[in-house]
């Protein structure tokens, strides 16, 4: 078969689908090839137990770019996101802290721990809103290369510079702190209460192999603050039907513009002729020819598996091998026969309809990291849990619920070696259930089914190398014009006609769609397609 | 989710309209009846009783209490006599207003401060070095505003304070039936009136005593809708409506100095350092950009606009609080400012508004144009600049058998 495509996209994750939609909308002939039977990559919904639809990996959304929703008419294609009202922190001593969209309610809650913090909290929100504006200028455009003097790069840089300048000196200084400090040091600039700081600081470590006291984590914190739902900065929400709902909306949009999508079509490798990408070879041996190939896979897979070391220059190979993945988290999804009831705040009230953090203190979080440093999963991990069925009853049978737990730290490289993770999978699952059961006494009796995903499983199932949920750590040296590598950022690779559009490109992980969009735009504006 | 004030058992039983709103995290009655007019007329012709518990309340005690408050407030609190009350605002270093409220000197070294936004964090930033204790007592102390011409006669029945001689903006500790209260001759209606502060445990007893004593004086529980009309008539600005807290304002354009809020009279510049002093000095010297003014909106022209559509003037009895453009001429070529709140004044028979306009247009008697939407169409009508204090009855400041005294 040799139907000629303008582009073949390897991987039907949300970025691949967004990229496909933009290219198809511009009139290009696009084929998306997904290895699995289901689309979405890590933003995927699957019925793992009869009647229960899990957001298997990625589970909440905030960062998805609003202009992509408009451009691709995603609302028409089933993009539905329901904002969360609360962030809940149960504490081991029977106390708890709930932060609400209602500012006075939050103030009263926080004041029980620190009156000062309760009043500074809105000021922090104001500053982060300003930072979010900056973030928007950063993530909605290809990252300007500060080492280049090409007019286009300079104008990009200038635009970014203007946004910076508009922040004013105070916020600029703060921004410098943000990229260099630890999440905790950054929060210390405002707050005194550990009970407040711990659940805020965790935004700085999600998906990284760092602790809340590690320098650089303040930036990751901002990354999680950049979100925007319905015009409101910083808000997070549930995707109706699970996060796969977003991927499916992107897929339908892509198809409506004429893109072709095939599932269960695993790609063996990129077809390279005379140094150029000319198509792909499927695992079944079929060759499909295309003018360009776009990889939605992470940088490691793209370069080392799809291309192969023999096609790589030595410097590129070195850089790719040094690219930090270091998955640090796992996922435990539970099907429950009832609403989980927290002993510190019983009932199925609004407090458990948002996100629930197991992050009782800074030391708790740091100890959890300590174990990971030496190749063990945390015996008392940081957990970010949600019960999406309280907001979206379509995910489970009536009266039944899903407790979805994001768990950190679970280092990919356990000391026995990553390939031994399957032996520890159930023990890891038990740890998570035991931890949650300390806050939800009836939890164990209510579990109908348990799905445990270690970083090893995320790699095997989702193709996330080393189980890194962001296709590579969000540390400063791997961001902006250095994402994934300094010599080949901006969605290009070292192989002509091979592009990248996944989370391993600027602006990075989370369900944003930005990589997919920016890759498509870069290709179109440079007339590469 | 708002909480209930200590008066909730009484206010909820009386609130036939079920018309509530959220005020600083409390449930607050908007109007007890479906229409708020009777409550408004109670404020102006008899007495209205309003739950003001949601105000934030602080006790400042210690040898340096006056010095500490002078550091924060734009006013020199050293000069405030014992038993006197001061209306003030407080500013950032840039001289932009954070909030406004009252400071009451209960004793040489003890003050009671009220604010609209939580102020503990801000105040406590400046505690350093002062021998003073700052306590928030917002949820320990309940408050009632008893406002209107018969308020003095009612209050006399329930406490031993010498109200005939309690002057405007004064405060006194008094005994009610078995418990203590603080009475201050203050309020937000621009009328004769008092605010009464009581420990939560005696709140209901106080309410019952006032309501019972008020029976012969046509007392009426009143909600925030009626208050809003009276405060516009009195030219009293409201945070989050006529201006914004500088700590929370997202952009500088949303911040205002005391001068820009026409609160220059509250600022004592030449004294020991206080927050915003340098910026305010500079502004005083160089001039301010904005001023808050009163607008007296031309009625005949408004009436003729309605007549054009075959309608009588349709103007609600509620005060409004949306931003309305103010122009210098009917062609709308230049917008000099915006009105932020306004109302039909039943007592003045005038259509009035509070507006922020460029300083150069602030002179009383100047004619500007305010936008008016009539039957879905936007017009402008003349609006004459006047003092924001539209209504200022003698009884507000006078005492029986004596001359008016501020």
PDB file of N, CA, C and O in Angstrom, chain A residues 341-387:
ATOM      1  N   UNK A 341     -15.881   7.624  52.493  1.00  0.00           N
ATOM      2  CA  UNK A 341     -16.219   8.545  53.569  1.00  0.00           C
ATOM      3  C   UNK A 341     -14.983   8.859  54.403  1.00  0.00           C
ATOM      4  O   UNK A 341     -14.388   7.963  55.003  1.00  0.00           O
ATOM      5  N   UNK A 342     -14.605  10.106  54.424  1.00  0.00           N
ATOM      6  CA  UNK A 342     -13.433  10.525  55.189  1.00  0.00           C
ATOM      7  C   UNK A 342     -13.816  10.712  56.654  1.00  0.00           C
ATOM      8  O   UNK A 342     -14.795  11.405  56.952  1.00  0.00           O
ATOM      9  N   UNK A 343     -13.030  10.101  57.555  1.00  0.00           N
ATOM     10  CA  UNK A 343     -13.406  10.182  58.969  1.00  0.00           C
ATOM     11  C   UNK A 343     -13.301  11.618  59.483  1.00  0.00           C
ATOM     12  O   UNK A 343     -14.037  12.023  60.356  1.00  0.00           O
ATOM     13  N   UNK A 344     -12.372  12.413  58.907  1.00  0.00           N
ATOM     14  CA  UNK A 344     -12.204  13.776  59.417  1.00  0.00           C
ATOM     15  C   UNK A 344     -13.345  14.688  58.983  1.00  0.00           C
ATOM     16  O   UNK A 344     -13.597  15.709  59.611  1.00  0.00           O
ATOM     17  N   UNK A 345     -14.026  14.357  57.905  1.00  0.00           N
ATOM     18  CA  UNK A 345     -15.144  15.178  57.443  1.00  0.00           C
ATOM     19  C   UNK A 345     -16.110  14.245  56.719  1.00  0.00           C
ATOM     20  O   UNK A 345     -16.062  14.113  55.498  1.00  0.00           O
ATOM     21  N   UNK A 346     -16.967  13.577  57.482  1.00  0.00           N
ATOM     22  CA  UNK A 346     -17.821  12.538  56.892  1.00  0.00           C
ATOM     23  C   UNK A 346     -18.832  13.124  55.906  1.00  0.00           C
ATOM     24  O   UNK A 346     -19.048  14.325  55.871  1.00  0.00           O
ATOM     25  N   UNK A 347     -19.423  12.227  55.166  1.00  0.00           N
ATOM     26  CA  UNK A 347     -20.468  12.634  54.232  1.00  0.00           C
ATOM     27  C   UNK A 347     -19.945  12.805  52.822  1.00  0.00           C
ATOM     28  O   UNK A 347     -18.736  12.821  52.596  1.00  0.00           O
ATOM     29  N   UNK A 348     -20.884  12.897  51.885  1.00  0.00           N
ATOM     30  CA  UNK A 348     -20.480  13.011  50.489  1.00  0.00           C
ATOM     31  C   UNK A 348     -20.621  14.462  50.034  1.00  0.00           C
ATOM     32  O   UNK A 348     -21.117  14.756  48.960  1.00  0.00           O
ATOM     33  N   UNK A 349     -20.200  15.379  50.897  1.00  0.00           N
ATOM     34  CA  UNK A 349     -20.343  16.813  50.617  1.00  0.00           C
ATOM     35  C   UNK A 349     -19.442  17.280  49.497  1.00  0.00           C
ATOM     36  O   UNK A 349     -18.690  16.507  48.891  1.00  0.00           O
ATOM     37  N   UNK A 350     -19.530  18.572  49.238  1.00  0.00           N
ATOM     38  CA  UNK A 350     -18.777  19.156  48.136  1.00  0.00           C
ATOM     39  C   UNK A 350     -17.268  19.064  48.340  1.00  0.00           C
ATOM     40  O   UNK A 350     -16.509  19.210  47.388  1.00  0.00           O
ATOM     41  N   UNK A 351     -16.831  18.844  49.594  1.00  0.00           N
ATOM     42  CA  UNK A 351     -15.385  18.819  49.844  1.00  0.00           C
ATOM     43  C   UNK A 351     -14.685  17.680  49.112  1.00  0.00           C
ATOM     44  O   UNK A 351     -13.495  17.755  48.855  1.00  0.00           O
ATOM     45  N   UNK A 352     -15.412  16.613  48.776  1.00  0.00           N
ATOM     46  CA  UNK A 352     -14.738  15.500  48.076  1.00  0.00           C
ATOM     47  C   UNK A 352     -15.067  15.495  46.583  1.00  0.00           C
ATOM     48  O   UNK A 352     -14.794  14.536  45.879  1.00  0.00           O
ATOM     49  N   UNK A 353     -15.643  16.585  46.110  1.00  0.00           N
ATOM     50  CA  UNK A 353     -15.963  16.662  44.679  1.00  0.00           C
ATOM     51  C   UNK A 353     -14.858  17.336  43.861  1.00  0.00           C
ATOM     52  O   UNK A 353     -14.996  17.525  42.668  1.00  0.00           O
ATOM     53  N   UNK A 354     -13.822  17.776  44.541  1.00  0.00           N
ATOM     54  CA  UNK A 354     -12.698  18.350  43.815  1.00  0.00           C
ATOM     55  C   UNK A 354     -11.505  17.415  43.940  1.00  0.00           C
ATOM     56  O   UNK A 354     -11.665  16.200  43.877  1.00  0.00           O
ATOM     57  N   UNK A 355     -10.323  17.988  44.124  1.00  0.00           N
ATOM     58  CA  UNK A 355      -9.175  17.109  44.300  1.00  0.00           C
ATOM     59  C   UNK A 355      -8.852  16.964  45.776  1.00  0.00           C
ATOM     60  O   UNK A 355      -9.097  17.858  46.583  1.00  0.00           O
ATOM     61  N   UNK A 356      -8.344  15.798  46.108  1.00  0.00           N
ATOM     62  CA  UNK A 356      -8.085  15.455  47.499  1.00  0.00           C
ATOM     63  C   UNK A 356      -6.598  15.156  47.612  1.00  0.00           C
ATOM     64  O   UNK A 356      -6.072  14.321  46.870  1.00  0.00           O
ATOM     65  N   UNK A 357      -5.916  15.859  48.507  1.00  0.00           N
ATOM     66  CA  UNK A 357      -4.467  15.674  48.610  1.00  0.00           C
ATOM     67  C   UNK A 357      -4.109  14.959  49.900  1.00  0.00           C
ATOM     68  O   UNK A 357      -4.602  15.315  50.972  1.00  0.00           O
ATOM     69  N   UNK A 358      -3.280  13.946  49.776  1.00  0.00           N
ATOM     70  CA  UNK A 358      -2.676  13.357  50.968  1.00  0.00           C
ATOM     71  C   UNK A 358      -1.275  13.967  51.032  1.00  0.00           C
ATOM     72  O   UNK A 358      -0.339  13.506  50.366  1.00  0.00           O
ATOM     73  N   UNK A 359      -1.178  15.048  51.783  1.00  0.00           N
ATOM     74  CA  UNK A 359       0.069  15.812  51.892  1.00  0.00           C
ATOM     75  C   UNK A 359       0.042  16.537  53.234  1.00  0.00           C
ATOM     76  O   UNK A 359      -0.033  17.757  53.292  1.00  0.00           O
ATOM     77  N   UNK A 360       0.055  15.755  54.321  1.00  0.00           N
ATOM     78  CA  UNK A 360      -0.217  16.357  55.632  1.00  0.00           C
ATOM     79  C   UNK A 360       0.862  17.305  56.142  1.00  0.00           C
ATOM     80  O   UNK A 360       0.570  18.151  56.968  1.00  0.00           O
ATOM     81  N   UNK A 361       2.083  17.162  55.654  1.00  0.00           N
ATOM     82  CA  UNK A 361       3.126  18.090  56.113  1.00  0.00           C
ATOM     83  C   UNK A 361       4.264  18.106  55.108  1.00  0.00           C
ATOM     84  O   UNK A 361       4.369  17.225  54.255  1.00  0.00           O
ATOM     85  N   UNK A 362       5.099  19.115  55.243  1.00  0.00           N
ATOM     86  CA  UNK A 362       6.266  19.214  54.366  1.00  0.00           C
ATOM     87  C   UNK A 362       7.195  18.027  54.598  1.00  0.00           C
ATOM     88  O   UNK A 362       7.692  17.408  53.644  1.00  0.00           O
ATOM     89  N   UNK A 363       7.414  17.689  55.858  1.00  0.00           N
ATOM     90  CA  UNK A 363       8.312  16.570  56.148  1.00  0.00           C
ATOM     91  C   UNK A 363       7.777  15.254  55.578  1.00  0.00           C
ATOM     92  O   UNK A 363       8.542  14.414  55.114  1.00  0.00           O
ATOM     93  N   UNK A 364       6.481  15.093  55.634  1.00  0.00           N
ATOM     94  CA  UNK A 364       5.862  13.897  55.047  1.00  0.00           C
ATOM     95  C   UNK A 364       6.256  13.787  53.577  1.00  0.00           C
ATOM     96  O   UNK A 364       6.660  12.732  53.082  1.00  0.00           O
ATOM     97  N   UNK A 365       6.146  14.912  52.875  1.00  0.00           N
ATOM     98  CA  UNK A 365       6.455  14.920  51.445  1.00  0.00           C
ATOM     99  C   UNK A 365       7.934  14.676  51.202  1.00  0.00           C
ATOM    100  O   UNK A 365       8.331  13.946  50.289  1.00  0.00           O
ATOM    101  N   UNK A 366       8.749  15.283  52.038  1.00  0.00           N
ATOM    102  CA  UNK A 366      10.195  15.161  51.858  1.00  0.00           C
ATOM    103  C   UNK A 366      10.662  13.738  52.191  1.00  0.00           C
ATOM    104  O   UNK A 366      11.517  13.187  51.520  1.00  0.00           O
ATOM    105  N   UNK A 367      10.044  13.146  53.204  1.00  0.00           N
ATOM    106  CA  UNK A 367      10.381  11.752  53.533  1.00  0.00           C
ATOM    107  C   UNK A 367       9.974  10.825  52.400  1.00  0.00           C
ATOM    108  O   UNK A 367      10.677   9.856  52.089  1.00  0.00           O
ATOM    109  N   UNK A 368       8.827  11.121  51.809  1.00  0.00           N
ATOM    110  CA  UNK A 368       8.372  10.306  50.687  1.00  0.00           C
ATOM    111  C   UNK A 368       9.403  10.360  49.564  1.00  0.00           C
ATOM    112  O   UNK A 368       9.689   9.353  48.910  1.00  0.00           O
ATOM    113  N   UNK A 369      10.007  11.542  49.375  1.00  0.00           N
ATOM    114  CA  UNK A 369      11.034  11.702  48.337  1.00  0.00           C
ATOM    115  C   UNK A 369      12.313  10.977  48.732  1.00  0.00           C
ATOM    116  O   UNK A 369      12.965  10.351  47.898  1.00  0.00           O
ATOM    117  N   UNK A 370      12.676  11.060  50.020  1.00  0.00           N
ATOM    118  CA  UNK A 370      13.902  10.408  50.501  1.00  0.00           C
ATOM    119  C   UNK A 370      13.938   8.942  50.082  1.00  0.00           C
ATOM    120  O   UNK A 370      14.940   8.458  49.570  1.00  0.00           O
ATOM    121  N   UNK A 371      12.841   8.246  50.279  1.00  0.00           N
ATOM    122  CA  UNK A 371      12.830   6.819  49.933  1.00  0.00           C
ATOM    123  C   UNK A 371      13.054   6.620  48.437  1.00  0.00           C
ATOM    124  O   UNK A 371      13.766   5.720  48.030  1.00  0.00           O
ATOM    125  N   UNK A 372      12.431   7.526  47.661  1.00  0.00           N
ATOM    126  CA  UNK A 372      12.549   7.397  46.202  1.00  0.00           C
ATOM    127  C   UNK A 372      13.997   7.583  45.751  1.00  0.00           C
ATOM    128  O   UNK A 372      14.457   6.932  44.807  1.00  0.00           O
ATOM    129  N   UNK A 373      14.709   8.462  46.448  1.00  0.00           N
ATOM    130  CA  UNK A 373      16.110   8.711  46.078  1.00  0.00           C
ATOM    131  C   UNK A 373      16.934   7.443  46.111  1.00  0.00           C
ATOM    132  O   UNK A 373      17.886   7.283  45.378  1.00  0.00           O
ATOM    133  N   UNK A 374      16.556   6.539  47.037  1.00  0.00           N
ATOM    134  CA  UNK A 374      17.330   5.306  47.191  1.00  0.00           C
ATOM    135  C   UNK A 374      16.619   4.122  46.555  1.00  0.00           C
ATOM    136  O   UNK A 374      16.817   2.983  46.952  1.00  0.00           O
ATOM    137  N   UNK A 375      15.743   4.408  45.601  1.00  0.00           N
ATOM    138  CA  UNK A 375      15.191   3.332  44.784  1.00  0.00           C
ATOM    139  C   UNK A 375      14.039   2.560  45.404  1.00  0.00           C
ATOM    140  O   UNK A 375      13.806   1.404  45.065  1.00  0.00           O
ATOM    141  N   UNK A 376      13.332   3.216  46.330  1.00  0.00           N
ATOM    142  CA  UNK A 376      12.148   2.541  46.883  1.00  0.00           C
ATOM    143  C   UNK A 376      10.938   3.421  46.607  1.00  0.00           C
ATOM    144  O   UNK A 376      11.058   4.636  46.528  1.00  0.00           O
ATOM    145  N   UNK A 377       9.769   2.774  46.527  1.00  0.00           N
ATOM    146  CA  UNK A 377       8.581   3.622  46.469  1.00  0.00           C
ATOM    147  C   UNK A 377       8.239   4.085  47.880  1.00  0.00           C
ATOM    148  O   UNK A 377       8.601   3.421  48.859  1.00  0.00           O
ATOM    149  N   UNK A 378       7.596   5.232  48.003  1.00  0.00           N
ATOM    150  CA  UNK A 378       7.316   5.805  49.319  1.00  0.00           C
ATOM    151  C   UNK A 378       6.336   4.910  50.072  1.00  0.00           C
ATOM    152  O   UNK A 378       5.305   4.515  49.518  1.00  0.00           O
ATOM    153  N   UNK A 379       6.665   4.623  51.323  1.00  0.00           N
ATOM    154  CA  UNK A 379       5.717   3.805  52.095  1.00  0.00           C
ATOM    155  C   UNK A 379       4.518   4.638  52.518  1.00  0.00           C
ATOM    156  O   UNK A 379       3.449   4.119  52.767  1.00  0.00           O
ATOM    157  N   UNK A 380       4.717   5.954  52.604  1.00  0.00           N
ATOM    158  CA  UNK A 380       3.569   6.852  52.773  1.00  0.00           C
ATOM    159  C   UNK A 380       3.723   7.945  51.717  1.00  0.00           C
ATOM    160  O   UNK A 380       4.385   8.940  51.918  1.00  0.00           O
ATOM    161  N   UNK A 381       3.116   7.707  50.551  1.00  0.00           N
ATOM    162  CA  UNK A 381       3.337   8.608  49.413  1.00  0.00           C
ATOM    163  C   UNK A 381       2.434   9.844  49.440  1.00  0.00           C
ATOM    164  O   UNK A 381       1.440   9.888  50.162  1.00  0.00           O
ATOM    165  N   UNK A 382       2.815  10.810  48.640  1.00  0.00           N
ATOM    166  CA  UNK A 382       1.893  11.897  48.302  1.00  0.00           C
ATOM    167  C   UNK A 382       0.866  11.326  47.339  1.00  0.00           C
ATOM    168  O   UNK A 382       1.231  10.658  46.365  1.00  0.00           O
ATOM    169  N   UNK A 383      -0.393  11.570  47.631  1.00  0.00           N
ATOM    170  CA  UNK A 383      -1.456  11.089  46.750  1.00  0.00           C
ATOM    171  C   UNK A 383      -2.356  12.256  46.377  1.00  0.00           C
ATOM    172  O   UNK A 383      -2.711  13.073  47.232  1.00  0.00           O
ATOM    173  N   UNK A 384      -2.665  12.351  45.106  1.00  0.00           N
ATOM    174  CA  UNK A 384      -3.676  13.301  44.668  1.00  0.00           C
ATOM    175  C   UNK A 384      -4.831  12.466  44.159  1.00  0.00           C
ATOM    176  O   UNK A 384      -4.708  11.752  43.170  1.00  0.00           O
ATOM    177  N   UNK A 385      -5.944  12.509  44.893  1.00  0.00           N
ATOM    178  CA  UNK A 385      -7.064  11.634  44.564  1.00  0.00           C
ATOM    179  C   UNK A 385      -8.250  12.451  44.071  1.00  0.00           C
ATOM    180  O   UNK A 385      -8.407  13.611  44.447  1.00  0.00           O
ATOM    181  N   UNK A 386      -9.037  11.836  43.223  1.00  0.00           N
ATOM    182  CA  UNK A 386     -10.301  12.443  42.816  1.00  0.00           C
ATOM    183  C   UNK A 386     -11.380  11.364  42.765  1.00  0.00           C
ATOM    184  O   UNK A 386     -11.078  10.181  42.586  1.00  0.00           O
ATOM    185  N   UNK A 387     -12.610  11.786  42.961  1.00  0.00           N
ATOM    186  CA  UNK A 387     -13.756  10.882  42.845  1.00  0.00           C
ATOM    187  C   UNK A 387     -14.638  11.453  41.728  1.00  0.00           C
ATOM    188  O   UNK A 387     -15.617  12.151  41.984  1.00  0.00           O
TER     189      UNK A 387
END
